[in-house]
PDB file of C-alpha atoms in Angstrom:
ATOM      1  CA  MET A 280      54.762  -7.986   3.409  1.00  0.00           C
ATOM      2  CA  ASP A 281      57.061  -6.320   1.226  1.00  0.00           C
ATOM      3  CA  GLY A 282      57.507  -2.320   2.030  1.00  0.00           C
ATOM      4  CA  ILE A 283      59.389   0.138   1.300  1.00  0.00           C
ATOM      5  CA  HIS A 284      61.077   2.604   4.352  1.00  0.00           C
ATOM      6  CA  LEU A 285      62.594   5.924   3.396  1.00  0.00           C
ATOM      7  CA  LEU A 286      64.992   7.812   6.021  1.00  0.00           C
ATOM      8  CA  GLY A 287      66.291  11.557   5.984  1.00  0.00           C
ATOM      9  CA  GLU A 288      68.467  13.396   7.724  1.00  0.00           C
ATOM     10  CA  TRP A 289      67.484  17.090   7.124  1.00  0.00           C
ATOM     11  CA  TYR A 290      70.713  19.533   8.241  1.00  0.00           C
ATOM     12  CA  GLY A 291      70.017  23.537   8.108  1.00  0.00           C
ATOM     13  CA  CYS A 292      66.596  23.825   8.106  1.00  0.00           C
ATOM     14  CA  PRO A 293      65.571  27.340   8.206  1.00  0.00           C
ATOM     15  CA  ALA A 294      64.538  28.631  11.787  1.00  0.00           C
ATOM     16  CA  ASP A 295      61.849  30.663  10.820  1.00  0.00           C
ATOM     17  CA  THR A 296      59.655  27.839   9.527  1.00  0.00           C
ATOM     18  CA  PRO A 297      56.187  27.229  11.345  1.00  0.00           C
ATOM     19  CA  GLU A 298      56.197  23.541  10.299  1.00  0.00           C
ATOM     20  CA  PHE A 299      59.916  23.438  11.871  1.00  0.00           C
ATOM     21  CA  THR A 300      58.809  24.623  15.926  1.00  0.00           C
ATOM     22  CA  ARG A 301      55.118  23.947  16.390  1.00  0.00           C
ATOM     23  CA  ALA A 302      53.211  20.789  16.317  1.00  0.00           C
ATOM     24  CA  ASP A 303      49.932  22.498  15.024  1.00  0.00           C
ATOM     25  CA  ALA A 304      51.514  23.497  11.678  1.00  0.00           C
ATOM     26  CA  LEU A 305      54.007  20.368  11.312  1.00  0.00           C
ATOM     27  CA  ARG A 306      50.588  18.083  12.015  1.00  0.00           C
ATOM     28  CA  LYS A 307      48.565  19.856   9.272  1.00  0.00           C
ATOM     29  CA  VAL A 308      51.536  19.956   6.718  1.00  0.00           C
ATOM     30  CA  CYS A 309      52.041  16.007   7.526  1.00  0.00           C
ATOM     31  CA  ILE A 310      48.380  15.202   7.131  1.00  0.00           C
ATOM     32  CA  ASP A 311      47.982  16.852   4.225  1.00  0.00           C
ATOM     33  CA  ALA A 312      50.776  15.857   2.131  1.00  0.00           C
ATOM     34  CA  ALA A 313      49.903  12.458   3.240  1.00  0.00           C
ATOM     35  CA  ALA A 314      46.690  13.011   1.810  1.00  0.00           C
ATOM     36  CA  ALA A 315      48.026  14.800  -1.242  1.00  0.00           C
ATOM     37  CA  ALA A 316      50.485  11.841  -1.886  1.00  0.00           C
ATOM     38  CA  GLY A 317      47.192   9.624  -2.325  1.00  0.00           C
ATOM     39  CA  LEU A 318      48.122   7.792   0.975  1.00  0.00           C
ATOM     40  CA  THR A 319      45.472   6.957   3.664  1.00  0.00           C
ATOM     41  CA  VAL A 320      45.746   8.565   7.419  1.00  0.00           C
ATOM     42  CA  VAL A 321      44.377   6.443   9.954  1.00  0.00           C
ATOM     43  CA  GLY A 322      45.747   8.508  13.066  1.00  0.00           C
ATOM     44  CA  GLU A 323      48.169  10.721  14.263  1.00  0.00           C
ATOM     45  CA  ARG A 324      49.964  12.129  17.165  1.00  0.00           C
ATOM     46  CA  PHE A 325      52.084  15.056  17.559  1.00  0.00           C
ATOM     47  CA  PHE A 326      53.940  16.525  20.759  1.00  0.00           C
ATOM     48  CA  GLN A 327      55.165  19.940  21.256  1.00  0.00           C
ATOM     49  CA  PHE A 328      58.683  20.288  23.178  1.00  0.00           C
ATOM     50  CA  GLU A 329      59.356  23.575  24.992  1.00  0.00           C
ATOM     51  CA  PRO A 330      59.973  25.950  23.976  1.00  0.00           C
ATOM     52  CA  GLN A 331      60.255  24.482  20.491  1.00  0.00           C
ATOM     53  CA  GLY A 332      60.984  21.092  18.598  1.00  0.00           C
ATOM     54  CA  VAL A 333      58.391  18.687  17.717  1.00  0.00           C
ATOM     55  CA  THR A 334      57.623  14.665  17.634  1.00  0.00           C
ATOM     56  CA  GLY A 335      54.871  13.952  15.676  1.00  0.00           C
ATOM     57  CA  THR A 336      53.603  10.259  13.763  1.00  0.00           C
ATOM     58  CA  VAL A 337      50.680   9.764  11.290  1.00  0.00           C
ATOM     59  CA  LEU A 338      49.547   6.211  10.699  1.00  0.00           C
ATOM     60  CA  LEU A 339      48.902   4.767   7.447  1.00  0.00           C
ATOM     61  CA  ALA A 340      46.742   2.166   6.408  1.00  0.00           C
ATOM     62  CA  GLU A 341      49.777   1.856   4.515  1.00  0.00           C
ATOM     63  CA  SER A 342      52.157   1.921   7.664  1.00  0.00           C
ATOM     64  CA  HIS A 343      53.798   5.202   9.125  1.00  0.00           C
ATOM     65  CA  LEU A 344      55.123   8.743   9.011  1.00  0.00           C
ATOM     66  CA  ALA A 345      57.632   9.842  11.839  1.00  0.00           C
ATOM     67  CA  ILE A 346      59.179  13.038  12.278  1.00  0.00           C
ATOM     68  CA  HIS A 347      61.182  14.603  14.812  1.00  0.00           C
ATOM     69  CA  THR A 348      62.690  18.187  14.569  1.00  0.00           C
ATOM     70  CA  TRP A 349      65.550  19.655  16.542  1.00  0.00           C
ATOM     71  CA  PRO A 350      64.800  23.490  15.986  1.00  0.00           C
ATOM     72  CA  GLU A 351      68.255  24.959  17.911  1.00  0.00           C
ATOM     73  CA  HIS A 352      70.332  22.434  15.780  1.00  0.00           C
ATOM     74  CA  GLY A 353      68.857  23.143  12.417  1.00  0.00           C
ATOM     75  CA  PHE A 354      68.207  19.247  12.364  1.00  0.00           C
ATOM     76  CA  VAL A 355      65.207  17.083  11.176  1.00  0.00           C
ATOM     77  CA  THR A 356      64.658  12.884  10.735  1.00  0.00           C
ATOM     78  CA  ILE A 357      62.132  12.060   8.664  1.00  0.00           C
ATOM     79  CA  ASP A 358      60.945   8.022   8.109  1.00  0.00           C
ATOM     80  CA  VAL A 359      58.219   7.442   5.852  1.00  0.00           C
ATOM     81  CA  TYR A 360      57.685   3.608   5.883  1.00  0.00           C
ATOM     82  CA  VAL A 361      54.599   2.373   3.264  1.00  0.00           C
ATOM     83  CA  CYS A 362      53.989  -1.444   2.560  1.00  0.00           C
ATOM     84  CA  ASN A 363      52.966  -2.614  -0.488  1.00  0.00           C
ATOM     85  CA  TYR A 364      50.179  -5.084   0.265  1.00  0.00           C
ATOM     86  CA  MET A 365      48.254  -4.816  -2.554  1.00  0.00           C
ATOM     87  CA  THR A 366      49.604  -2.009  -4.689  1.00  0.00           C
ATOM     88  CA  ASP A 367      53.613  -0.325  -4.932  1.00  0.00           C
ATOM     89  CA  ASN A 368      53.307   2.452  -2.827  1.00  0.00           C
ATOM     90  CA  THR A 369      57.013   3.227  -3.043  1.00  0.00           C
ATOM     91  CA  ASP A 370      55.974   6.264  -5.418  1.00  0.00           C
ATOM     92  CA  LYS A 371      53.667   7.911  -2.789  1.00  0.00           C
ATOM     93  CA  ALA A 372      56.120   7.448  -0.021  1.00  0.00           C
ATOM     94  CA  GLU A 373      58.640   9.537  -2.131  1.00  0.00           C
ATOM     95  CA  ARG A 374      56.307  12.472  -3.198  1.00  0.00           C
ATOM     96  CA  LEU A 375      55.242  12.803   0.898  1.00  0.00           C
ATOM     97  CA  PHE A 376      58.955  12.793   1.399  1.00  0.00           C
ATOM     98  CA  ARG A 377      59.667  15.405  -0.990  1.00  0.00           C
ATOM     99  CA  ALA A 378      57.137  17.366  -0.072  1.00  0.00           C
ATOM    100  CA  LEU A 379      58.061  17.636   3.611  1.00  0.00           C
ATOM    101  CA  GLU A 380      61.586  18.551   2.384  1.00  0.00           C
ATOM    102  CA  ALA A 381      60.186  21.290   0.160  1.00  0.00           C
ATOM    103  CA  VAL A 382      58.591  22.278   3.303  1.00  0.00           C
ATOM    104  CA  LEU A 383      61.792  22.648   5.744  1.00  0.00           C
ATOM    105  CA  LYS A 384      63.967  23.454   3.433  1.00  0.00           C
ATOM    106  CA  PRO A 385      67.152  21.393   4.430  1.00  0.00           C
ATOM    107  CA  ALA A 386      70.231  23.189   3.319  1.00  0.00           C
ATOM    108  CA  ARG A 387      72.223  19.741   3.358  1.00  0.00           C
ATOM    109  CA  ALA A 388      70.289  16.152   3.074  1.00  0.00           C
ATOM    110  CA  LEU A 389      71.037  12.450   3.596  1.00  0.00           C
ATOM    111  CA  SER A 390      68.404   9.971   2.243  1.00  0.00           C
ATOM    112  CA  HIS A 391      68.736   6.569   2.122  1.00  0.00           C
ATOM    113  CA  SER A 392      65.906   3.696   1.699  1.00  0.00           C
ATOM    114  CA  ILE A 393      65.377   0.243   3.083  1.00  0.00           C
ATOM    115  CA  HIS A 394      63.749  -2.654   2.056  1.00  0.00           C
ATOM    116  CA  ARG A 395      61.148  -4.119   4.431  1.00  0.00           C
ATOM    117  CA  GLY A 396      59.559  -7.412   5.017  1.00  0.00           C
ATOM    118  CA  GLY A 397      60.799  -9.391   2.330  1.00  0.00           C
ATOM    119  CA  LYS A 398      60.979 -12.919   2.287  1.00  0.00           C
ATOM    120  CA  ASP A 399      62.238 -14.916   5.017  1.00  0.00           C
ATOM    121  CA  ASP A 400      63.816 -17.522   3.612  1.00  0.00           C
TER     122      ASP A 400
ATOM    123  CA  MET B  89      71.518  14.955  17.130  1.00  0.00           C
ATOM    124  CA  ASP B  90      73.124  11.453  17.377  1.00  0.00           C
ATOM    125  CA  GLY B  91      70.836   8.275  17.457  1.00  0.00           C
ATOM    126  CA  ILE B  92      70.478   4.846  17.093  1.00  0.00           C
ATOM    127  CA  HIS B  93      67.275   3.418  15.065  1.00  0.00           C
ATOM    128  CA  LEU B  94      66.650  -0.717  15.341  1.00  0.00           C
ATOM    129  CA  LEU B  95      64.737  -2.418  12.573  1.00  0.00           C
ATOM    130  CA  GLY B  96      63.103  -5.655  13.033  1.00  0.00           C
ATOM    131  CA  GLU B  97      61.481  -8.159  10.646  1.00  0.00           C
ATOM    132  CA  TRP B  98      59.719 -10.831  12.515  1.00  0.00           C
ATOM    133  CA  TYR B  99      58.256 -14.022  11.027  1.00  0.00           C
ATOM    134  CA  GLY B 100      55.881 -16.557  12.033  1.00  0.00           C
ATOM    135  CA  CYS B 101      54.781 -14.900  15.516  1.00  0.00           C
ATOM    136  CA  PRO B 102      52.208 -16.991  16.912  1.00  0.00           C
ATOM    137  CA  ALA B 103      48.557 -16.011  15.525  1.00  0.00           C
ATOM    138  CA  ASP B 104      46.930 -16.573  19.222  1.00  0.00           C
ATOM    139  CA  THR B 105      48.904 -13.747  20.910  1.00  0.00           C
ATOM    140  CA  PRO B 106      46.220 -10.876  21.530  1.00  0.00           C
ATOM    141  CA  GLU B 107      48.880  -8.418  21.348  1.00  0.00           C
ATOM    142  CA  PHE B 108      49.074  -9.669  17.808  1.00  0.00           C
ATOM    143  CA  THR B 109      45.987  -8.984  16.945  1.00  0.00           C
ATOM    144  CA  ARG B 110      44.206  -6.265  19.028  1.00  0.00           C
ATOM    145  CA  ALA B 111      44.796  -2.649  19.106  1.00  0.00           C
ATOM    146  CA  ASP B 112      44.337  -2.418  22.973  1.00  0.00           C
ATOM    147  CA  ALA B 113      46.499  -5.138  24.078  1.00  0.00           C
ATOM    148  CA  LEU B 114      49.392  -3.918  21.599  1.00  0.00           C
ATOM    149  CA  ARG B 115      49.195  -0.658  23.296  1.00  0.00           C
ATOM    150  CA  LYS B 116      49.204  -1.515  26.505  1.00  0.00           C
ATOM    151  CA  VAL B 117      52.436  -3.548  26.262  1.00  0.00           C
ATOM    152  CA  CYS B 118      54.198  -0.841  24.108  1.00  0.00           C
ATOM    153  CA  ILE B 119      53.652   1.509  27.000  1.00  0.00           C
ATOM    154  CA  ASP B 120      54.621  -0.809  29.476  1.00  0.00           C
ATOM    155  CA  ALA B 121      57.822  -2.122  27.678  1.00  0.00           C
ATOM    156  CA  ALA B 122      58.906   1.534  26.811  1.00  0.00           C
ATOM    157  CA  ALA B 123      58.312   2.794  30.550  1.00  0.00           C
ATOM    158  CA  ALA B 124      60.238  -0.282  32.347  1.00  0.00           C
ATOM    159  CA  ALA B 125      62.947   0.391  29.504  1.00  0.00           C
ATOM    160  CA  GLY B 126      63.522   3.746  30.782  1.00  0.00           C
ATOM    161  CA  LEU B 127      62.003   5.508  28.488  1.00  0.00           C
ATOM    162  CA  THR B 128      59.566   8.704  28.081  1.00  0.00           C
ATOM    163  CA  VAL B 129      56.367   8.003  26.761  1.00  0.00           C
ATOM    164  CA  VAL B 130      54.765  11.414  25.484  1.00  0.00           C
ATOM    165  CA  GLY B 131      52.076  10.278  23.487  1.00  0.00           C
ATOM    166  CA  GLU B 132      51.124   7.494  21.455  1.00  0.00           C
ATOM    167  CA  ARG B 133      48.227   6.201  18.831  1.00  0.00           C
ATOM    168  CA  PHE B 134      46.960   2.788  17.879  1.00  0.00           C
ATOM    169  CA  PHE B 135      44.429   1.952  15.191  1.00  0.00           C
ATOM    170  CA  GLN B 136      42.909  -1.228  14.942  1.00  0.00           C
ATOM    171  CA  PHE B 137      42.468  -3.219  11.328  1.00  0.00           C
ATOM    172  CA  GLU B 138      39.657  -5.295  10.913  1.00  0.00           C
ATOM    173  CA  PRO B 139      39.171  -8.584  11.224  1.00  0.00           C
ATOM    174  CA  GLN B 140      42.124  -8.013  13.193  1.00  0.00           C
ATOM    175  CA  GLY B 141      46.396  -6.427  12.870  1.00  0.00           C
ATOM    176  CA  VAL B 142      47.630  -3.023  14.235  1.00  0.00           C
ATOM    177  CA  THR B 143      49.452  -0.043  13.608  1.00  0.00           C
ATOM    178  CA  GLY B 144      50.633   1.738  16.237  1.00  0.00           C
ATOM    179  CA  THR B 145      53.254   4.304  17.665  1.00  0.00           C
ATOM    180  CA  VAL B 146      54.405   5.617  21.014  1.00  0.00           C
ATOM    181  CA  LEU B 147      56.004   8.958  21.222  1.00  0.00           C
ATOM    182  CA  LEU B 148      58.942   9.311  22.976  1.00  0.00           C
ATOM    183  CA  ALA B 149      60.659  11.893  24.559  1.00  0.00           C
ATOM    184  CA  GLU B 150      64.178  10.227  23.080  1.00  0.00           C
ATOM    185  CA  SER B 151      62.239   9.892  19.568  1.00  0.00           C
ATOM    186  CA  HIS B 152      59.337   6.842  18.791  1.00  0.00           C
ATOM    187  CA  LEU B 153      58.413   3.293  18.715  1.00  0.00           C
ATOM    188  CA  ALA B 154      56.480   2.095  15.525  1.00  0.00           C
ATOM    189  CA  ILE B 155      54.952  -1.328  14.962  1.00  0.00           C
ATOM    190  CA  HIS B 156      53.058  -2.743  12.322  1.00  0.00           C
ATOM    191  CA  THR B 157      51.182  -6.850  12.880  1.00  0.00           C
ATOM    192  CA  TRP B 158      50.205  -8.465   9.707  1.00  0.00           C
ATOM    193  CA  PRO B 159      48.450 -11.421  11.841  1.00  0.00           C
ATOM    194  CA  GLU B 160      47.466 -13.242   8.762  1.00  0.00           C
ATOM    195  CA  HIS B 161      51.188 -13.737   7.749  1.00  0.00           C
ATOM    196  CA  GLY B 162      52.199 -14.087  11.013  1.00  0.00           C
ATOM    197  CA  PHE B 163      54.552 -10.888  10.584  1.00  0.00           C
ATOM    198  CA  VAL B 164      55.463  -7.978  11.979  1.00  0.00           C
ATOM    199  CA  THR B 165      57.830  -4.628  11.623  1.00  0.00           C
ATOM    200  CA  ILE B 166      59.234  -2.774  14.655  1.00  0.00           C
ATOM    201  CA  ASP B 167      61.354   0.678  14.564  1.00  0.00           C
ATOM    202  CA  VAL B 168      62.501   1.642  18.191  1.00  0.00           C
ATOM    203  CA  TYR B 169      64.713   5.305  17.517  1.00  0.00           C
ATOM    204  CA  VAL B 170      65.984   6.980  20.218  1.00  0.00           C
ATOM    205  CA  CYS B 171      68.205  10.009  19.987  1.00  0.00           C
ATOM    206  CA  ASN B 172      71.007  10.356  22.525  1.00  0.00           C
ATOM    207  CA  TYR B 173      70.649  13.428  23.532  1.00  0.00           C
ATOM    208  CA  MET B 174      71.881  14.085  27.050  1.00  0.00           C
ATOM    209  CA  THR B 175      72.846  10.442  27.642  1.00  0.00           C
ATOM    210  CA  ASP B 176      73.113   6.934  25.696  1.00  0.00           C
ATOM    211  CA  ASN B 177      70.210   5.558  25.448  1.00  0.00           C
ATOM    212  CA  THR B 178      70.748   2.449  23.124  1.00  0.00           C
ATOM    213  CA  ASP B 179      70.430  -0.010  25.984  1.00  0.00           C
ATOM    214  CA  LYS B 180      67.096   1.445  26.631  1.00  0.00           C
ATOM    215  CA  ALA B 181      66.012   0.962  23.096  1.00  0.00           C
ATOM    216  CA  GLU B 182      67.505  -2.685  23.010  1.00  0.00           C
ATOM    217  CA  ARG B 183      65.848  -3.457  25.989  1.00  0.00           C
ATOM    218  CA  LEU B 184      62.481  -2.310  24.654  1.00  0.00           C
ATOM    219  CA  PHE B 185      62.923  -4.547  21.094  1.00  0.00           C
ATOM    220  CA  ARG B 186      63.731  -7.360  23.490  1.00  0.00           C
ATOM    221  CA  ALA B 187      60.591  -7.078  25.736  1.00  0.00           C
ATOM    222  CA  LEU B 188      58.491  -6.790  22.419  1.00  0.00           C
ATOM    223  CA  GLU B 189      60.206  -9.566  20.909  1.00  0.00           C
ATOM    224  CA  ALA B 190      59.369 -11.559  24.017  1.00  0.00           C
ATOM    225  CA  VAL B 191      55.534 -11.321  23.791  1.00  0.00           C
ATOM    226  CA  LEU B 192      55.323 -11.799  20.164  1.00  0.00           C
ATOM    227  CA  LYS B 193      57.631 -14.537  19.931  1.00  0.00           C
ATOM    228  CA  PRO B 194      58.906 -14.519  16.630  1.00  0.00           C
ATOM    229  CA  ALA B 195      60.203 -17.686  14.743  1.00  0.00           C
ATOM    230  CA  ARG B 196      62.718 -16.079  12.901  1.00  0.00           C
ATOM    231  CA  ALA B 197      63.647 -12.555  13.220  1.00  0.00           C
ATOM    232  CA  LEU B 198      65.872 -10.105  10.873  1.00  0.00           C
ATOM    233  CA  SER B 199      67.459  -6.518  12.560  1.00  0.00           C
ATOM    234  CA  HIS B 200      69.602  -4.547  12.039  1.00  0.00           C
ATOM    235  CA  SER B 201      70.502  -1.248  13.234  1.00  0.00           C
ATOM    236  CA  ILE B 202      71.366   2.572  11.752  1.00  0.00           C
ATOM    237  CA  HIS B 203      72.625   5.379  13.169  1.00  0.00           C
ATOM    238  CA  ARG B 204      70.810   8.336  12.790  1.00  0.00           C
ATOM    239  CA  GLY B 205      71.952  11.990  12.696  1.00  0.00           C
ATOM    240  CA  GLY B 206      75.517  11.877  12.625  1.00  0.00           C
ATOM    241  CA  LYS B 207      77.708  14.735  11.725  1.00  0.00           C
ATOM    242  CA  ASP B 208      76.821  16.281   8.526  1.00  0.00           C
ATOM    243  CA  ASP B 209      80.501  17.408   7.605  1.00  0.00           C
TER     244      ASP B 209
END
């Protein structure tokens, strides 16, 4: 099952972004951005750490989004993984990734992509 | 925020394993295996595809588990990502990974690990 997995490490994210610190705000932007990218949301779960910080995932028909924020370190990790079952969803994954980067505004970003599920022979 | 991300592609999984095809069975084994590995479950969401196949995530205090099954292809992808905030959780991540591999019994497996969140300078 061919797919693409985008991984990001975002440093220097501004501390005053609600989506960086609060689960409700991050949940909304993740769901909205996934739908706007043309991906199909089939479930989600977000957890609020106290006093701040969020862990969340959005289940997609195409696979998943996972995001973790550490406001005390200005740091975020993000994973966007889409399979390409009947169509190539790479552009949609990149659109979702960029949309969230635009919200969380890292000063420095590392990212790479991994091919998932190639032939096993 | 230093962490380790284990990625697996499992091929040739037997079709008659309940955890391979049904969300309820996979949810239970994922939660139980995470707890048995010493990780802290803070949420979960699993989605049942019809007629078969599951997408699921377990939110961990340490980060997340994500798993996708394609029974019609005998195929699974798995991600176990743990941060090492106050202690090194690598052994726990590997224990969880191996526990699920033992349940889903791939005939062939590809896996690798990625260091996440190193210093950005």
